[in-house]
Short mmCIF file of C-alpha atoms in Angstrom, two decimals:
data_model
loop_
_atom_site.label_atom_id
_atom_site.label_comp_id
_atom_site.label_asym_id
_atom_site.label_seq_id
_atom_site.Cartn_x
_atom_site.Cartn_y
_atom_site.Cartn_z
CA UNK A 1 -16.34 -0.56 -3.02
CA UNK A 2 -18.43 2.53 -4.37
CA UNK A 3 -17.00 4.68 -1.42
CA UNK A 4 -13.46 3.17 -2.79
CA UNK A 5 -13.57 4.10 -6.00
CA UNK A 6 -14.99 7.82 -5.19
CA UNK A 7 -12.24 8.36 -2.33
CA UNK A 8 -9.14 7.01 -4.02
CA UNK A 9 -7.55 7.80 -6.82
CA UNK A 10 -5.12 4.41 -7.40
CA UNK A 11 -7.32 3.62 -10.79
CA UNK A 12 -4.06 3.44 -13.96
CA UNK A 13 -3.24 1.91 -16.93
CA UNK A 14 -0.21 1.44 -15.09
CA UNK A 15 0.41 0.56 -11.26
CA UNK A 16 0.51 3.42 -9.00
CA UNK A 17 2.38 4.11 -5.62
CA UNK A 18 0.37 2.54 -2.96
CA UNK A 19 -2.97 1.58 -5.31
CA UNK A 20 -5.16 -0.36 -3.74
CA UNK A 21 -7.25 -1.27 -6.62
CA UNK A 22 -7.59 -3.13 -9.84
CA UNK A 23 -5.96 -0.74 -13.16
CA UNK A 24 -8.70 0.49 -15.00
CA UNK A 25 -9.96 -1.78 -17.62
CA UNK A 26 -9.29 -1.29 -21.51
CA UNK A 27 -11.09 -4.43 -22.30
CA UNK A 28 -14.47 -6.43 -22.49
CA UNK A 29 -12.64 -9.13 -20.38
CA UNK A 30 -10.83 -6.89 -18.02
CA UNK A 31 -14.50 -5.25 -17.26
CA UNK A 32 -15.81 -8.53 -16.90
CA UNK A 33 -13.06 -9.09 -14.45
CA UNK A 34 -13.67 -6.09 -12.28
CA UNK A 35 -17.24 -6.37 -12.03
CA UNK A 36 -17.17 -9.99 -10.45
CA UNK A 37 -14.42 -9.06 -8.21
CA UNK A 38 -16.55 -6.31 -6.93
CA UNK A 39 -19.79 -8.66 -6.44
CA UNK A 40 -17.65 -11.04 -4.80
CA UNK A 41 -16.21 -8.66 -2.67
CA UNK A 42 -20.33 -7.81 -2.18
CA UNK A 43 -21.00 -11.41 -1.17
CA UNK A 44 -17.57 -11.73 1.05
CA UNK A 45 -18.85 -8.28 2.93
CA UNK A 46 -22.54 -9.63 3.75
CA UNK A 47 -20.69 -13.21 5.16
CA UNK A 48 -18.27 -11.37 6.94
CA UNK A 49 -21.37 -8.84 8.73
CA UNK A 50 -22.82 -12.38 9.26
CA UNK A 51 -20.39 -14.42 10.22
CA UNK A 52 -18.94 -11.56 12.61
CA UNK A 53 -22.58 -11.29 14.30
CA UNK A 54 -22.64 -14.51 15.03
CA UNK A 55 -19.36 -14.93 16.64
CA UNK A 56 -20.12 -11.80 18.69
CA UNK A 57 -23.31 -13.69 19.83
CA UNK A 58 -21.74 -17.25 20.55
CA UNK A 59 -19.14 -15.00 22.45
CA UNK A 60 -21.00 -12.17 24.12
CA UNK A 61 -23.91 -14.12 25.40
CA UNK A 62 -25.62 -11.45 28.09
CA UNK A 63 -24.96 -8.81 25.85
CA UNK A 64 -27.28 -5.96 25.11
CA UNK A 65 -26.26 -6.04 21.04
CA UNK A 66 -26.17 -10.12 20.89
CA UNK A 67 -29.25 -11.95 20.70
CA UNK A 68 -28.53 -15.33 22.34
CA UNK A 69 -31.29 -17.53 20.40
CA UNK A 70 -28.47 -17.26 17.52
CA UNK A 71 -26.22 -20.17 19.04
CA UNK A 72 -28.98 -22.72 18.40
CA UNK A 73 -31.72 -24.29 16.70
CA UNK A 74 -32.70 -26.73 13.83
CA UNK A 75 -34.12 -24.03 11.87
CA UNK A 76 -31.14 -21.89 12.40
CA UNK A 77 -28.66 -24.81 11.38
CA UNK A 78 -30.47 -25.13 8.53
CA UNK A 79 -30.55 -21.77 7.27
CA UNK A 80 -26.78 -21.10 7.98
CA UNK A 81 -25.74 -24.13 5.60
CA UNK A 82 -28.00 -23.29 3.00
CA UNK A 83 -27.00 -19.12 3.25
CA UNK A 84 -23.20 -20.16 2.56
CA UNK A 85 -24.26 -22.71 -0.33
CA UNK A 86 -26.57 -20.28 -2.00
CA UNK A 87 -23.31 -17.65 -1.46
CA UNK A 88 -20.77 -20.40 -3.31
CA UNK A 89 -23.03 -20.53 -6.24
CA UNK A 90 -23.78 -16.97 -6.51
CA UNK A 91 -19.98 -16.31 -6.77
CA UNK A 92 -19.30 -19.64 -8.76
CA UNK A 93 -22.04 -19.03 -11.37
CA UNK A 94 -20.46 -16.10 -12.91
CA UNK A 95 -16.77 -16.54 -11.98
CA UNK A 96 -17.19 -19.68 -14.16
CA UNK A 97 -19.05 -17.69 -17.32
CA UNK A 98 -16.20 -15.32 -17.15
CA UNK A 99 -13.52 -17.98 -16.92
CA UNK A 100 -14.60 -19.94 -20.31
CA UNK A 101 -16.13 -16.79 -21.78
CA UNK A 102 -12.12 -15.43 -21.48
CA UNK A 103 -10.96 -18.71 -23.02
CA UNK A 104 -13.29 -18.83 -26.29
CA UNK A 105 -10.94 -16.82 -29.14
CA UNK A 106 -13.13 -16.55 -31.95
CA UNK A 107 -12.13 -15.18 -35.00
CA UNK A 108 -9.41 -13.46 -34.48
CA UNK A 109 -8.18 -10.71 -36.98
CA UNK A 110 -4.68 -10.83 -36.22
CA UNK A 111 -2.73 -12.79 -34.04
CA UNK A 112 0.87 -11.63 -32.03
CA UNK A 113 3.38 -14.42 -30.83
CA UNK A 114 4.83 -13.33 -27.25
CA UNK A 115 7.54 -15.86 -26.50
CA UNK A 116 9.12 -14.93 -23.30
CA UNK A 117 12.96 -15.41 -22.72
CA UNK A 118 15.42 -14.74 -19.86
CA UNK A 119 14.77 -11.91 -19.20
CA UNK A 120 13.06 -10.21 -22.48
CA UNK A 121 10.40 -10.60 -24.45
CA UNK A 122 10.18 -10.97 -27.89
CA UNK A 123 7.42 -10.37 -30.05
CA UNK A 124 6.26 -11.54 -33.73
CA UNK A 125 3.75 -10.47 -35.91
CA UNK A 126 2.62 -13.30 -37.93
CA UNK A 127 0.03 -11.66 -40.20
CA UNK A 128 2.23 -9.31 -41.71
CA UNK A 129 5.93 -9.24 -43.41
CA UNK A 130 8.29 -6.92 -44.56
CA UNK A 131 9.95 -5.89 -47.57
CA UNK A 132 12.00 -8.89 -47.26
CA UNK A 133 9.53 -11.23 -47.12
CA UNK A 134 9.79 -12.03 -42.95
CA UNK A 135 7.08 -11.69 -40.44
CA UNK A 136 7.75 -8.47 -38.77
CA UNK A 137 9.15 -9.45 -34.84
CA UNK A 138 11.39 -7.53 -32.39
CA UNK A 139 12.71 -7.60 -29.48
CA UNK A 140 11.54 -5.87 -26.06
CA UNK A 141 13.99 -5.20 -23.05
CA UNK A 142 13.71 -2.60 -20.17
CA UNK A 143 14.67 0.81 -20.25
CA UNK A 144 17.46 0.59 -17.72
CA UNK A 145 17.21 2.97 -15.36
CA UNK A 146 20.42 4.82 -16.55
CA UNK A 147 18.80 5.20 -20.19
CA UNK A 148 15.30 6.43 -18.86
CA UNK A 149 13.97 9.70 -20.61
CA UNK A 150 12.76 12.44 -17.96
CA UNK A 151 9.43 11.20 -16.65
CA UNK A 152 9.86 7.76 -18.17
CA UNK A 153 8.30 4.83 -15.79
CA UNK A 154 10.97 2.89 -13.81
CA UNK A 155 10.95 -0.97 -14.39
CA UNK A 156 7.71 -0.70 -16.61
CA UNK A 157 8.88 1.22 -20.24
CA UNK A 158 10.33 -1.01 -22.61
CA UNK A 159 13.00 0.08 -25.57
CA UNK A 160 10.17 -1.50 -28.18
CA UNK A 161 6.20 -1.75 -27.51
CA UNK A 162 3.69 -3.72 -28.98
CA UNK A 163 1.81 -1.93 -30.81
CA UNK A 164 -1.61 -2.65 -31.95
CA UNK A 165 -4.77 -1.61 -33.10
CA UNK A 166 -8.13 -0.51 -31.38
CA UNK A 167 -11.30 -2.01 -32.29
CA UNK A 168 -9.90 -5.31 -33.35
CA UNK A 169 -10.34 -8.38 -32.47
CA UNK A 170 -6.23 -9.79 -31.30
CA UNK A 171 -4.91 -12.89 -30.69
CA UNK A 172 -1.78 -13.74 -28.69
CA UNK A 173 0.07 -16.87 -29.03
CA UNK A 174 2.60 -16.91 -25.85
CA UNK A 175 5.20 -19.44 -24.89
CA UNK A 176 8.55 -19.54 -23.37
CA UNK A 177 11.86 -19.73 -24.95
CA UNK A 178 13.66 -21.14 -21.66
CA UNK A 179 11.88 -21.27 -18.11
CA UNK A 180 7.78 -20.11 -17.23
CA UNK A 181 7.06 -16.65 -17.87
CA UNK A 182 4.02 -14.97 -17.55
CA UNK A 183 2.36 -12.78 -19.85
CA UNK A 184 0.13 -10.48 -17.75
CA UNK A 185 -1.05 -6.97 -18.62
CA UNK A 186 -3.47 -5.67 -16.02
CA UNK A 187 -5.99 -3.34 -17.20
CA UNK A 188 -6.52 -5.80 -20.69
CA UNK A 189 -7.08 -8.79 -18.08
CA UNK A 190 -4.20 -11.19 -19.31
CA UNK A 191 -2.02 -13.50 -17.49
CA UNK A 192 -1.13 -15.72 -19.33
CA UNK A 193 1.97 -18.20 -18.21
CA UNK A 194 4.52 -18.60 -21.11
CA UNK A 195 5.75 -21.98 -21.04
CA UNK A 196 8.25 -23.65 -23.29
CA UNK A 197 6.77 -26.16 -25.55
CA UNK A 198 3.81 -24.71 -25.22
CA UNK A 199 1.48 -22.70 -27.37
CA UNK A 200 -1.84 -20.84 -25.34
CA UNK A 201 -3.84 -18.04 -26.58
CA UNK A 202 -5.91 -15.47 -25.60
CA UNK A 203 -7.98 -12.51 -27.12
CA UNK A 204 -8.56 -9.47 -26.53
CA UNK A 205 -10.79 -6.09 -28.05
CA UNK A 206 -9.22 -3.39 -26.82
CA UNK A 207 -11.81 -0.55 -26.76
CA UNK A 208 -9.51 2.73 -25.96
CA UNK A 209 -6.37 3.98 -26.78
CA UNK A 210 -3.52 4.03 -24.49
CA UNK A 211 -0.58 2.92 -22.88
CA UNK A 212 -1.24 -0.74 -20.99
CA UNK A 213 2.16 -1.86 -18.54
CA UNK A 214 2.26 -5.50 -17.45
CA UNK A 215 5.23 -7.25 -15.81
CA UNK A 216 6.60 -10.81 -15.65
CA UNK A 217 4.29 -12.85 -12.80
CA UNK A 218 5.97 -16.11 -12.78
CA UNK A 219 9.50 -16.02 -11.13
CA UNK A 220 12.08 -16.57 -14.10
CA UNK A 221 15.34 -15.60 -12.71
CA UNK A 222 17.15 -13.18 -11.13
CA UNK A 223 16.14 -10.49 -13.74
CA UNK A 224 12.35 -11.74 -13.09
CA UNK A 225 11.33 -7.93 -12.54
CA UNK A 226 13.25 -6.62 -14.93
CA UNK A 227 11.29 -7.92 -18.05
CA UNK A 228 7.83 -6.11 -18.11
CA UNK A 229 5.64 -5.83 -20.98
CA UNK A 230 4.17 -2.27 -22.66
CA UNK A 231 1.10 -2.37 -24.95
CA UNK A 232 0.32 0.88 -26.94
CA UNK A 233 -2.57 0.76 -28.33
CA UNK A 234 -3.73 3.33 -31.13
CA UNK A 235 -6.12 4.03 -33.83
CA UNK A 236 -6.32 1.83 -37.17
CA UNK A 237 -4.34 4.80 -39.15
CA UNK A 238 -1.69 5.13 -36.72
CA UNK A 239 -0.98 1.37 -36.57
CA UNK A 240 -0.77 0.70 -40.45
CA UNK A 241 1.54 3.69 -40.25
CA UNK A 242 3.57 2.20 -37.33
CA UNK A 243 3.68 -1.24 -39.74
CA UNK A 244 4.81 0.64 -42.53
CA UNK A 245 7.80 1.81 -40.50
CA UNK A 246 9.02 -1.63 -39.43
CA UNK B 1 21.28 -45.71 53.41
CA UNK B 2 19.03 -47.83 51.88
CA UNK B 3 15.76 -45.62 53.24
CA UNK B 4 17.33 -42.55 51.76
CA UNK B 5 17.99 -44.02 48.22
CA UNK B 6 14.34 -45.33 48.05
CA UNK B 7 13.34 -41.69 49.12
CA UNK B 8 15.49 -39.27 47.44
CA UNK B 9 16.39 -36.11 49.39
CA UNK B 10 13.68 -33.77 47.03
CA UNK B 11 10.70 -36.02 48.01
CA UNK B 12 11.66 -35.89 51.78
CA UNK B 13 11.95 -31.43 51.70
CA UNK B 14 8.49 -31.74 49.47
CA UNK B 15 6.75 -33.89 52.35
CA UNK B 16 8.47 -31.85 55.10
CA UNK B 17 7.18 -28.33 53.03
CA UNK B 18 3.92 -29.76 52.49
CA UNK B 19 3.34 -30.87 56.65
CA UNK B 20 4.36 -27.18 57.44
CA UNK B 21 2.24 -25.78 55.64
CA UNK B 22 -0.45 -27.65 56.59
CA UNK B 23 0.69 -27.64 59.87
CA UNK B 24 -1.05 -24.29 61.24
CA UNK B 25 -4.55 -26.67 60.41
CA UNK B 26 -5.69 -28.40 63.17
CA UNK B 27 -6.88 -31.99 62.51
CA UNK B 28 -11.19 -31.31 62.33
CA UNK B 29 -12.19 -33.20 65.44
CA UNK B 30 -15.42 -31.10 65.93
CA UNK B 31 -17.66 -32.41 63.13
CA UNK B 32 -21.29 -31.66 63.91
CA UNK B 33 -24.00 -29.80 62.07
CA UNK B 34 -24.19 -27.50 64.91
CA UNK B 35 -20.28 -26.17 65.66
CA UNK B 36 -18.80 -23.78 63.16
CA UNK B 37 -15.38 -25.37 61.97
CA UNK B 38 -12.00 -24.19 63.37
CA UNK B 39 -11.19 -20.67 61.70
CA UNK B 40 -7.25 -22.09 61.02
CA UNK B 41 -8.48 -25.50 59.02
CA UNK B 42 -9.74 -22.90 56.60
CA UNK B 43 -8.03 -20.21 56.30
CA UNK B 44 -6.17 -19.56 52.68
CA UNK B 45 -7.76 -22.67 51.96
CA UNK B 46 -7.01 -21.93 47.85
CA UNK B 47 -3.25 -21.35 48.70
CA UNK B 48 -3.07 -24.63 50.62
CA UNK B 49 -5.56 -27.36 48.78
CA UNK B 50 -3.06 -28.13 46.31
CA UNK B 51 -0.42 -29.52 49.15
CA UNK B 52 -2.91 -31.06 51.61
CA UNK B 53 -3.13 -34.79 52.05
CA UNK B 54 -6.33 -36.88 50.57
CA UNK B 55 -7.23 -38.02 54.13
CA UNK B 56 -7.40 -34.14 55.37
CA UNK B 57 -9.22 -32.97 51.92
CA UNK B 58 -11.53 -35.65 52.59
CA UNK B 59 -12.00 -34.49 56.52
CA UNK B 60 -12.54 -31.40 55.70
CA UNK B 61 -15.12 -31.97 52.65
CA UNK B 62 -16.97 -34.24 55.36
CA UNK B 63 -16.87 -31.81 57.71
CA UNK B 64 -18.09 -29.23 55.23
CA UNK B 65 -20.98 -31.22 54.12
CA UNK B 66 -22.04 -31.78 57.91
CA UNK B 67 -21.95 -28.16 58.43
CA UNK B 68 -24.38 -27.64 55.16
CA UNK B 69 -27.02 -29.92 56.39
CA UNK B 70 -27.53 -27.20 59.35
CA UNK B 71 -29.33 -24.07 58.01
CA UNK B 72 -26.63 -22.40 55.25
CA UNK B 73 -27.25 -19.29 57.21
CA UNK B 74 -25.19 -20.17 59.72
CA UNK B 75 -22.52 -21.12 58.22
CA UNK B 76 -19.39 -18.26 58.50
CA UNK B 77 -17.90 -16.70 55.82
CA UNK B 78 -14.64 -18.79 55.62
CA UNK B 79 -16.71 -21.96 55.79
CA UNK B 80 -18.81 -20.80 52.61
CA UNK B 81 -15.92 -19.33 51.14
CA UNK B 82 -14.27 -23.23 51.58
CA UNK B 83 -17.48 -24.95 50.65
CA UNK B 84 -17.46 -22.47 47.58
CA UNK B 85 -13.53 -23.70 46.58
CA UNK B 86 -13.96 -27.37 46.91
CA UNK B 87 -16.86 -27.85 44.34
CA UNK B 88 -15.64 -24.82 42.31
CA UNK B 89 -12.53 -23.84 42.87
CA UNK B 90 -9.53 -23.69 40.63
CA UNK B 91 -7.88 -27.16 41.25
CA UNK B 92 -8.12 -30.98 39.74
CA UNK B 93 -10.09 -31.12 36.38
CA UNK B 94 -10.74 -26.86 36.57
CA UNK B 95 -6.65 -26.10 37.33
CA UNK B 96 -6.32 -23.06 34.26
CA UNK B 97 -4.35 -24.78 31.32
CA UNK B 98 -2.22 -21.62 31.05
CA UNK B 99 -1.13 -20.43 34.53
CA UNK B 100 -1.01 -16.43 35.21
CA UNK B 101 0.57 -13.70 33.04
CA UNK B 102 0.33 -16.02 30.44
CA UNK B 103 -1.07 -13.19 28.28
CA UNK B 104 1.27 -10.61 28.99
CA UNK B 105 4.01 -13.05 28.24
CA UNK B 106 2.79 -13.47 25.13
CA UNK B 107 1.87 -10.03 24.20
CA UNK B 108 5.61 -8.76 25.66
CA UNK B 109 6.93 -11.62 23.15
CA UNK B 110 5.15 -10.27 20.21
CA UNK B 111 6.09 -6.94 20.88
CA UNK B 112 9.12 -7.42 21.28
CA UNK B 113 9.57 -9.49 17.80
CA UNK B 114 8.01 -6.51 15.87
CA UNK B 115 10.37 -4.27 17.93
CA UNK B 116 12.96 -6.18 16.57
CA UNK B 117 12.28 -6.55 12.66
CA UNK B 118 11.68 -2.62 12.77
CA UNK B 119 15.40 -2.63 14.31
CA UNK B 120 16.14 -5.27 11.04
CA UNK B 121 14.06 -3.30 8.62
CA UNK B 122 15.40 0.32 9.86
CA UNK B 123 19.08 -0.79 10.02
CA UNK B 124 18.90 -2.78 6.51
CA UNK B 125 17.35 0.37 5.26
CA UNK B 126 19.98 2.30 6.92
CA UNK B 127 22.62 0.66 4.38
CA UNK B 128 21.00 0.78 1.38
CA UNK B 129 22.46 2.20 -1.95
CA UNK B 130 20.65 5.65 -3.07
CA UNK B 131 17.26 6.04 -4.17
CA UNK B 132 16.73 5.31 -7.66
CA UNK B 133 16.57 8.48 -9.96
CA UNK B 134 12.77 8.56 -10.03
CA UNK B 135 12.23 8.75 -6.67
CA UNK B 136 12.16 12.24 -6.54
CA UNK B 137 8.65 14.32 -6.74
CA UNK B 138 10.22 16.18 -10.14
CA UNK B 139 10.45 12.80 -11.80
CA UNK B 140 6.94 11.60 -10.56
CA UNK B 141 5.74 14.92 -11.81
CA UNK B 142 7.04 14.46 -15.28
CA UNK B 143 5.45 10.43 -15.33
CA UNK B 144 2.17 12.57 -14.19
CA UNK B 145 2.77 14.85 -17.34
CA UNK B 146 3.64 11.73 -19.60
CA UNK B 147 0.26 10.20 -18.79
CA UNK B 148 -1.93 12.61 -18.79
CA UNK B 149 -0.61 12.85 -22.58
CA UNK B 150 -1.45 9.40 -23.29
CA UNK B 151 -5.13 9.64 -21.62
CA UNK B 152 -3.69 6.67 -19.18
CA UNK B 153 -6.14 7.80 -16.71
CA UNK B 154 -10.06 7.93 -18.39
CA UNK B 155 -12.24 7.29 -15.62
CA UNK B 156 -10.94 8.93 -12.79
CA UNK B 157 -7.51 10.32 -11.37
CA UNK B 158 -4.29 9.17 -11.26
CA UNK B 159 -0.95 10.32 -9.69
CA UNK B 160 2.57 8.64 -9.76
CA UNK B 161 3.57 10.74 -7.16
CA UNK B 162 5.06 9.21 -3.82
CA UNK B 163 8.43 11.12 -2.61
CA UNK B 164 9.37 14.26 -1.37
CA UNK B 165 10.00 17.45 -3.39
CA UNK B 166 14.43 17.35 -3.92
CA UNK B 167 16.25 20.32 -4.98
CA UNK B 168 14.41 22.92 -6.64
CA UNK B 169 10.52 22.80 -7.39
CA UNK B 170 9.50 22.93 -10.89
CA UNK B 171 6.65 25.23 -9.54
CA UNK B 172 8.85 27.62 -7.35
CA UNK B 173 11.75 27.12 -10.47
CA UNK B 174 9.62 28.94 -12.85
CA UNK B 175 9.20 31.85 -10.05
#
């Protein structure tokens, strides 16, 4: 994985022609992510070594680089169903921390409503309301590609982003306003499925500023990739500003 | 009439086929420890094991085993060779499951259905509308530009670019 990450250069915010890696992360849970994927990948490259040797042996019996004791032997049965146990729970143990340490939202000090519709999404800010007295909520479609700026990502800039703030501790409430959607932005570590009827949340602390692309990852329609989601994330200042414009 | 519906035509050539080619093979009349066997009751033995009766597989295995209780030194060639297909050979319980150039069928076969969806994937690509407007390296250069504005890349590089330069260069444009 180390010679990976030094020899490629696929790392983004946003995907990246022919990456071969996770985005970088812009979250506690998105790091938390990463690093078990790379011990697991750890654990999966030891059992593969093993596994592989083994075969060889079983396979290559006279050979100079197989050792032919390998094929049998009560101690040897024993140790090769306890190795893959001990394996299982070394990958289970923290997989499962991270799982319900990504579903506790504690405190959160401001929460965003994603409800995802054919094929938009539209977003609500509960906490705060406008001059009229209504919670501040828009709309976010595509840039088609006939109205992108020069330089402007294909399928992945919206018309609106979400903005929010760094540092602080977000909520989002997602559901669906007709089929399954998926709320899923990479590099914070969401995916989220937004289904109608159905209200489920998860927090984030975003910990840098910057630009974070998701797209739709449950198949909605025939528009399915043409709904993605774009998260801008900047200081405290810059968002009350940003809320002061809306 | 009667014999040749009880014994269609097929089973009468198969018999006939079968007693010709077993026909240059002598009937083994010399059993004894001491007298090599004839050199035609053995000869292509692997070729013709398959067609022989039971009565002549069993003279011969007889006759083979006679031979064997003599010193194995003396037995020829052919007979070891025979002795050597009987109890090893590829026939009954050890005939291979998948008979010769099974592989190569197989392999040819797979080839030849990549071969093919590269002939559906080039010719469907062959149709296709233009490229979309970003495809272009000046486009890919600008994302580059766009991100590297909005630090989207912290810990290490990034690059959006995947196609070919089109038209003019920015680089060779400011020349």
């Amino acid at each position: 994985m180390l010679i990976m990450n030094n020899y490629n250069n696929m790392f983004n915010d946003v995907p990246t022609p022919w990456g071969m890696y996770l985005q970088d992360s812009a979250s506690p849970m998105a790091e938390g992510m990463l690093e078990v994927h790379d011990t697991v990948m750890f654990y999966l490259m030891m059992m593969l070594m093993l596994v592989g040797y083994l075969t060889y042996s079983m396979m290559k019996f006279n050979n100079k680089m197989s050792y032919k004791y390998l094929t049998h032997g009560s101690l040897l049965e024993f140790i090769w169903t306890l190795f893959p146990v001990m394996m299982l729970l070394l990958i289970a143990f923290p997989s499962f921390m991270l799982l319900y340490l990504t579903d506790d939202v504690i405190d959160p000090a401001m929460t965003i409503k994603c409800i995802g519709l054919q094929w938009y999404w539209s977003y609500e800010y509960s906490d705060f309301i406008n001059d009229n007295g209504e919670t501040i909520s828009f709309d976010s479609y595509m840039m088609p590609e006939e109205m992108l700026e020069f330089g402007q990502l294909r399928l992945l800039d919206v018309d609106s982003r979400v903005v929010v703030p760094i540092d602080t501790h977000i909520r989002f409430i997602v559901t669906g306003g007709d089929v399954i959607h998926s709320f899923t932005v990479p590099a914070l570590g969401f995916k989220v499925d937004a289904t109608p009827g159905r209200l489920l949340q998860i927090s984030t602390i975003i910990t840098r500023e910057g630009r974070f692309y998701g797209q739709c990852s449950e198949i909605c329609g025939v528009a399915h990739s043409e709904m993605p989601m774009t998260i801008e994330a900047v200081s405290l200042p810059k968002f009350l500003d940003w809320l002061n414009e809306q | 009439m009667l014999r040749s519906i009880l014994r269609p035509n097929h089973i009468r050539l198969a018999t006939s086929a079968r007693l010709a080619s077993t026909a240059t093979a002598k009937p083994i009349t010399n059993i004894s420890p001491d007298t090599p066997l004839s050199v035609p009751s053995l000869r292509k033995l692997n070729t013709r094991w398959n067609t022989m009766t039971e009565v002549e597989k069993n003279e011969l295995i007889s006759a083979l085993s006679e031979r064997q209780k003599a010193d194995w030194k003396t037995l020829t060639p052919l007979e070891k060779q025979a002795a050597w297909y009987i109890s090893y050979g590829e026939w009954g319980p050890r005939t291979p499951i998948h008979p010769k150039g099974t592989v190569q069928k197989i392999v040819l076969g797979v080839l030849t259905g990549i071969a093919v969806s590269g002939l559906v994937f080039l010719s469907i690509r062959a149709v296709l509308p233009e490229k979309p407007k970003t495809m272009s390296q000046e486009w890919q250069q600008a994302s580059n530009e766009e991100l590297e504005k909005i630090n989207a890349e912290p810990f290490s590089g990034y690059n959006q670019i995947q196609s070919p330069i089109r038209g003019v260069h920015p680089s060779e444009d400011d020349e």
